[in-house]
Amino acid sequence: MDQLQGIYSQTGFDLIGILSRVVNRPNPLVVVGNVDLSCSFTVSDPTRPDNPIVYASETFSRLTGYANSEIIGRNCRFLQSPTGMVAIGSVRKFSDSFVAYEMKQAILQARESQFSIINYRKSGDPFINLVTIVPLMSPVTNKVEYFVGFQVDLVEQPQAILNRCKEGSYIVDYKIADQLLSSANQIDHLPFPELEFHQPYEQPSLSSDTLYNLFVETSDFVHILSLRARFLYASPVALKKVLEYQSSAELVGRELHEFVHPADLVSVMRELRTSRVGDSINFVCRFRKKHSGYIYMEVNGHMFEGSGINRKCFILSGRERHVCLLPVVPGDPRDSDIWAKLSPEGVILFAVSGSAQFFGLEPDAIIGTKLADYVYPSDRRSLEESLQSLSQTRLYDQFPCRFRHSQRGVNAGDSGVSEASPGTPSTYSFISTAVQLYAEQSSSFSSNSSSATSSATLSTDTSSHVFCRIRLPHPQPRIGAPADFAVNVFDIMTETRATSLHYELNQLRIHNKRLREEIDSMCTTSKKNRRAGWRGAEIK
């Protein structure tokens, strides 16, 4: 019976009942798997201010290093910083702000969800936490009564992932009580063939002051690791300038895994473990600064073997690599844009599948109709004048225009939505757009450089077709979202992302492979259809 203490509290907190409700909840969106009291989980109460934790399992305390008294009454966001201090709504320096925001939205919407995010133990050591959040509804009020969050360390316990579901979530074995390490500082599960030396490292004597200054005063992060990846030396100047540590004493004697991003740790340790004397060591990882989060660092070096037995170490030099910020400019193609092919008179000859959501009609239903039929009455003249100019002189034109759209197909919160015009069905209203028209010419053209607008002009024939692009307005910023959520081409290289760069690049390769296969399949089908059409024409 001693092992069952704490199942029922004196206040009547029915923990067995809560886990039973998690397992037997109707219509689960995330497969939780087998759970019991040995799992690492917390229970929070959304009816109280800031959704505090009201119960934390013993395994959760062992996973995070925090005592139960340090957990109860706090919001779980304290795990997103090495210091345990995170302000509400602040931009995360040591965790992914986007994941934190999405997690907040899932909680506000009472939606089952699963996220991987960088969390920190009480000692400041980072780990990748796969969090599964399950809201429990009150049978009386039909409102959320509790949130149950399950956690697993993906670095120490990757075998906990049992399977991946079709929607992208994971089936996890949260029963890891017997698998947890006794100390978070152990990383000796990556064995090295040689034994490390335990004598303090003696700095070699340098014959030249210039060489000494180059070695010590450089801004490159020169450091020496033992065979067990423990710091023996770190250049003080680089520590202060680049990594914000005041002295090398803050690193010497500590292990590498305390500072390297947990998603990069396995590849870094593999590179060190497989190296031999004389081999070059090269890797890129994210290294944790003392106050400002992670930075990308390119590390080069080799294994050094000194005189005597077992006197081997890694001599490495790291240099900060800045991640480029390339936001998507407004003129770039977007998935929400509507494309159509028009005749010179404005008759729709073809429309992309996305037009169904915008117009509320299938593409086949709008083919053969005039584009002006979907334009606000006072804006039709602009469309007609633009089509007329394309049929005579211009190759390109752009102008603002209000289009009729289906209220069921477009988010009503988007900017630019105006009142429905007289005679328009109630299910439709008008939205402000930017229309771009491109003329498909059948002859050569020249550039009219003398014109004030420098527009291109046709030299002989008129256009045979017109391509129309309807650009929807930019969505409004999400309320409560961090300010740095701008679309960035290099978003996969975000320093606080819970996955490694190698993983993200591999996912891009897989995605591109699927796209190539889909394109090849579509091209093959199109060729077969054309051949079938030719054969049918020959038979007729």
Short mmCIF file of N, CA and C in Angstrom, two decimals, residues 378-468:
data_model
loop_
_atom_site.label_atom_id
_atom_site.label_comp_id
_atom_site.label_asym_id
_atom_site.label_seq_id
_atom_site.Cartn_x
_atom_site.Cartn_y
_atom_site.Cartn_z
N SER A 378 -19.12 49.53 -59.45
CA SER A 378 -18.36 50.75 -59.74
C SER A 378 -16.92 50.46 -60.16
N ASP A 379 -16.44 49.21 -59.97
CA ASP A 379 -15.07 48.87 -60.36
C ASP A 379 -14.99 48.20 -61.72
N ARG A 380 -16.11 47.91 -62.34
CA ARG A 380 -16.09 47.20 -63.62
C ARG A 380 -15.46 48.03 -64.72
N ARG A 381 -15.62 49.33 -64.64
CA ARG A 381 -15.05 50.19 -65.69
C ARG A 381 -13.52 50.07 -65.69
N SER A 382 -12.90 50.00 -64.50
CA SER A 382 -11.44 49.84 -64.44
C SER A 382 -11.01 48.55 -65.10
N LEU A 383 -11.75 47.47 -64.86
CA LEU A 383 -11.42 46.19 -65.49
C LEU A 383 -11.56 46.26 -67.00
N GLU A 384 -12.62 46.86 -67.48
CA GLU A 384 -12.84 46.95 -68.93
C GLU A 384 -11.76 47.79 -69.60
N GLU A 385 -11.38 48.91 -68.95
CA GLU A 385 -10.34 49.76 -69.54
C GLU A 385 -9.00 49.04 -69.54
N SER A 386 -8.72 48.27 -68.53
CA SER A 386 -7.46 47.54 -68.49
C SER A 386 -7.41 46.47 -69.57
N LEU A 387 -8.50 45.73 -69.76
CA LEU A 387 -8.55 44.72 -70.82
C LEU A 387 -8.41 45.36 -72.19
N GLN A 388 -9.01 46.53 -72.37
CA GLN A 388 -8.92 47.21 -73.66
C GLN A 388 -7.50 47.67 -73.94
N SER A 389 -6.81 48.18 -72.91
CA SER A 389 -5.43 48.62 -73.12
C SER A 389 -4.51 47.43 -73.39
N LEU A 390 -4.79 46.28 -72.78
CA LEU A 390 -3.98 45.09 -73.05
C LEU A 390 -4.18 44.60 -74.47
N SER A 391 -5.37 44.74 -74.98
CA SER A 391 -5.63 44.27 -76.34
C SER A 391 -5.05 45.20 -77.39
N GLN A 392 -4.55 46.38 -76.99
CA GLN A 392 -4.03 47.33 -77.96
C GLN A 392 -2.53 47.57 -77.80
N THR A 393 -2.08 47.97 -76.63
CA THR A 393 -0.68 48.39 -76.50
C THR A 393 0.08 47.72 -75.38
N ARG A 394 -0.52 47.56 -74.20
CA ARG A 394 0.21 47.15 -73.00
C ARG A 394 0.30 45.64 -72.89
N LEU A 395 1.30 45.18 -72.15
CA LEU A 395 1.47 43.76 -71.84
C LEU A 395 1.12 43.44 -70.39
N TYR A 396 1.07 44.46 -69.54
CA TYR A 396 0.85 44.24 -68.12
C TYR A 396 0.11 45.43 -67.52
N ASP A 397 -0.77 45.13 -66.59
CA ASP A 397 -1.48 46.20 -65.90
C ASP A 397 -1.87 45.70 -64.50
N GLN A 398 -1.98 46.64 -63.58
CA GLN A 398 -2.35 46.31 -62.22
C GLN A 398 -3.23 47.42 -61.67
N PHE A 399 -4.28 47.04 -60.93
CA PHE A 399 -5.20 48.03 -60.39
C PHE A 399 -5.97 47.41 -59.23
N PRO A 400 -6.45 48.23 -58.30
CA PRO A 400 -7.28 47.71 -57.20
C PRO A 400 -8.68 47.42 -57.69
N CYS A 401 -9.28 46.40 -57.09
CA CYS A 401 -10.61 46.01 -57.53
C CYS A 401 -11.29 45.22 -56.43
N ARG A 402 -12.60 45.40 -56.28
CA ARG A 402 -13.37 44.65 -55.29
C ARG A 402 -14.11 43.51 -55.98
N PHE A 403 -13.90 42.31 -55.44
CA PHE A 403 -14.49 41.11 -56.02
C PHE A 403 -15.53 40.52 -55.08
N ARG A 404 -16.53 39.93 -55.67
CA ARG A 404 -17.52 39.19 -54.88
C ARG A 404 -16.89 37.88 -54.42
N HIS A 405 -17.09 37.57 -53.17
CA HIS A 405 -16.55 36.31 -52.66
C HIS A 405 -17.56 35.66 -51.73
N SER A 406 -17.39 34.38 -51.54
CA SER A 406 -18.28 33.63 -50.66
C SER A 406 -17.87 33.84 -49.22
N GLN A 407 -18.81 34.22 -48.37
CA GLN A 407 -18.51 34.42 -46.95
C GLN A 407 -18.17 33.11 -46.27
N ARG A 408 -18.58 32.01 -46.84
CA ARG A 408 -18.23 30.72 -46.26
C ARG A 408 -16.84 30.28 -46.67
N GLY A 409 -16.30 30.89 -47.72
CA GLY A 409 -15.01 30.44 -48.20
C GLY A 409 -13.84 31.26 -47.73
N VAL A 410 -14.10 32.51 -47.25
CA VAL A 410 -13.03 33.40 -46.83
C VAL A 410 -13.28 33.80 -45.39
N ASN A 411 -12.22 33.84 -44.61
CA ASN A 411 -12.32 34.23 -43.21
C ASN A 411 -12.87 35.65 -43.11
N ALA A 412 -13.92 35.79 -42.34
CA ALA A 412 -14.55 37.11 -42.21
C ALA A 412 -13.67 38.10 -41.48
N GLY A 413 -12.62 37.61 -40.83
CA GLY A 413 -11.73 38.50 -40.11
C GLY A 413 -10.69 39.15 -40.98
N ASP A 414 -10.62 38.76 -42.27
CA ASP A 414 -9.62 39.36 -43.15
C ASP A 414 -9.96 40.81 -43.40
N SER A 415 -8.91 41.58 -43.68
CA SER A 415 -9.10 42.99 -43.95
C SER A 415 -9.65 43.19 -45.34
N GLY A 416 -10.35 44.30 -45.55
CA GLY A 416 -10.80 44.66 -46.89
C GLY A 416 -12.21 44.22 -47.20
N VAL A 417 -12.91 43.53 -46.31
CA VAL A 417 -14.26 43.07 -46.59
C VAL A 417 -15.21 44.25 -46.45
N SER A 418 -16.03 44.45 -47.46
CA SER A 418 -16.99 45.56 -47.43
C SER A 418 -18.40 45.00 -47.42
N GLU A 419 -19.37 45.88 -47.28
CA GLU A 419 -20.76 45.45 -47.26
C GLU A 419 -21.17 44.92 -48.62
N ALA A 420 -22.15 44.03 -48.61
CA ALA A 420 -22.67 43.49 -49.85
C ALA A 420 -23.41 44.58 -50.62
N SER A 421 -23.28 44.56 -51.92
CA SER A 421 -23.94 45.56 -52.74
C SER A 421 -25.39 45.17 -52.96
N PRO A 422 -26.22 46.11 -53.36
CA PRO A 422 -27.63 45.80 -53.61
C PRO A 422 -27.76 44.72 -54.68
N GLY A 423 -28.64 43.76 -54.41
CA GLY A 423 -28.85 42.68 -55.35
C GLY A 423 -27.92 41.51 -55.16
N THR A 424 -26.96 41.62 -54.25
CA THR A 424 -26.03 40.52 -54.01
C THR A 424 -26.61 39.59 -52.96
N PRO A 425 -26.56 38.26 -53.16
CA PRO A 425 -27.09 37.34 -52.15
C PRO A 425 -26.40 37.55 -50.81
N SER A 426 -27.11 37.21 -49.71
CA SER A 426 -26.58 37.45 -48.38
C SER A 426 -25.36 36.61 -48.07
N THR A 427 -25.17 35.50 -48.80
CA THR A 427 -24.01 34.65 -48.55
C THR A 427 -22.76 35.20 -49.21
N TYR A 428 -22.87 36.34 -49.90
CA TYR A 428 -21.73 36.92 -50.58
C TYR A 428 -21.51 38.35 -50.07
N SER A 429 -20.27 38.78 -50.11
CA SER A 429 -19.93 40.18 -49.88
C SER A 429 -18.76 40.49 -50.81
N PHE A 430 -18.19 41.68 -50.67
CA PHE A 430 -17.10 42.08 -51.57
C PHE A 430 -15.84 42.31 -50.76
N ILE A 431 -14.72 41.93 -51.33
CA ILE A 431 -13.43 42.04 -50.67
C ILE A 431 -12.47 42.79 -51.59
N SER A 432 -11.67 43.67 -51.01
CA SER A 432 -10.71 44.45 -51.79
C SER A 432 -9.53 43.58 -52.19
N THR A 433 -9.15 43.62 -53.45
CA THR A 433 -8.04 42.83 -53.97
C THR A 433 -7.17 43.70 -54.87
N ALA A 434 -6.05 43.14 -55.26
CA ALA A 434 -5.19 43.77 -56.27
C ALA A 434 -5.17 42.84 -57.48
N VAL A 435 -5.59 43.35 -58.62
CA VAL A 435 -5.69 42.55 -59.84
C VAL A 435 -4.50 42.84 -60.73
N GLN A 436 -3.86 41.78 -61.19
CA GLN A 436 -2.75 41.89 -62.14
C GLN A 436 -3.12 41.14 -63.41
N LEU A 437 -2.99 41.82 -64.55
CA LEU A 437 -3.31 41.23 -65.85
C LEU A 437 -2.05 41.14 -66.69
N TYR A 438 -1.82 39.97 -67.27
CA TYR A 438 -0.66 39.72 -68.13
C TYR A 438 -1.16 39.29 -69.50
N ALA A 439 -0.72 40.00 -70.53
CA ALA A 439 -1.14 39.67 -71.89
C ALA A 439 -0.22 38.62 -72.48
N GLU A 440 -0.80 37.62 -73.13
CA GLU A 440 -0.03 36.59 -73.84
C GLU A 440 0.02 36.99 -75.31
N GLN A 441 1.16 37.52 -75.74
CA GLN A 441 1.27 38.02 -77.10
C GLN A 441 1.75 36.91 -78.02
N SER A 442 1.37 37.02 -79.28
CA SER A 442 1.78 36.05 -80.28
C SER A 442 2.87 36.57 -81.18
N SER A 443 3.37 37.78 -80.93
CA SER A 443 4.44 38.34 -81.74
C SER A 443 5.41 39.07 -80.84
N SER A 444 6.45 39.63 -81.44
CA SER A 444 7.48 40.29 -80.65
C SER A 444 6.96 41.58 -80.06
N PHE A 445 7.65 42.04 -79.03
CA PHE A 445 7.26 43.29 -78.39
C PHE A 445 8.52 44.05 -78.04
N SER A 446 8.33 45.34 -77.74
CA SER A 446 9.45 46.19 -77.38
C SER A 446 9.10 46.98 -76.14
N SER A 447 10.12 47.52 -75.49
CA SER A 447 9.91 48.29 -74.25
C SER A 447 9.82 49.76 -74.58
N ASN A 448 8.79 50.41 -74.10
CA ASN A 448 8.57 51.83 -74.32
C ASN A 448 9.27 52.61 -73.22
N SER A 449 10.55 52.87 -73.41
CA SER A 449 11.33 53.53 -72.37
C SER A 449 10.99 55.00 -72.22
N SER A 450 10.38 55.61 -73.22
CA SER A 450 10.06 57.02 -73.12
C SER A 450 8.82 57.28 -72.29
N SER A 451 8.03 56.26 -72.10
CA SER A 451 6.81 56.44 -71.31
C SER A 451 7.16 56.66 -69.85
N ALA A 452 6.32 57.41 -69.18
CA ALA A 452 6.58 57.68 -67.76
C ALA A 452 6.49 56.43 -66.94
N THR A 453 5.64 55.50 -67.36
CA THR A 453 5.47 54.26 -66.61
C THR A 453 6.38 53.16 -67.12
N SER A 454 7.13 53.41 -68.20
CA SER A 454 8.03 52.42 -68.78
C SER A 454 7.32 51.10 -69.01
N SER A 455 6.12 51.13 -69.53
CA SER A 455 5.37 49.90 -69.76
C SER A 455 5.81 49.28 -71.06
N ALA A 456 5.76 47.94 -71.12
CA ALA A 456 6.11 47.23 -72.34
C ALA A 456 4.96 47.33 -73.33
N THR A 457 5.28 47.40 -74.63
CA THR A 457 4.24 47.55 -75.64
C THR A 457 4.41 46.49 -76.71
N LEU A 458 3.28 46.15 -77.32
CA LEU A 458 3.30 45.22 -78.45
C LEU A 458 3.76 45.95 -79.70
N SER A 459 4.46 45.21 -80.56
CA SER A 459 4.96 45.84 -81.78
C SER A 459 4.02 45.65 -82.95
N THR A 460 3.31 44.50 -82.99
CA THR A 460 2.43 44.26 -84.14
C THR A 460 1.08 43.74 -83.71
N ASP A 461 1.00 42.44 -83.37
CA ASP A 461 -0.28 41.79 -83.11
C ASP A 461 -0.82 42.15 -81.73
N THR A 462 -2.09 41.86 -81.57
CA THR A 462 -2.72 42.02 -80.27
C THR A 462 -2.60 40.73 -79.50
N SER A 463 -2.97 40.79 -78.22
CA SER A 463 -2.84 39.61 -77.37
C SER A 463 -3.92 38.60 -77.70
N SER A 464 -3.58 37.31 -77.52
CA SER A 464 -4.54 36.23 -77.78
C SER A 464 -5.24 35.79 -76.51
N HIS A 465 -4.54 35.86 -75.39
CA HIS A 465 -5.14 35.51 -74.09
C HIS A 465 -4.61 36.46 -73.03
N VAL A 466 -5.32 36.51 -71.92
CA VAL A 466 -4.94 37.33 -70.78
C VAL A 466 -4.92 36.46 -69.53
N PHE A 467 -3.83 36.52 -68.79
CA PHE A 467 -3.74 35.81 -67.52
C PHE A 467 -4.04 36.80 -66.40
N CYS A 468 -4.96 36.41 -65.54
CA CYS A 468 -5.42 37.28 -64.45
C CYS A 468 -4.99 36.68 -63.11
#
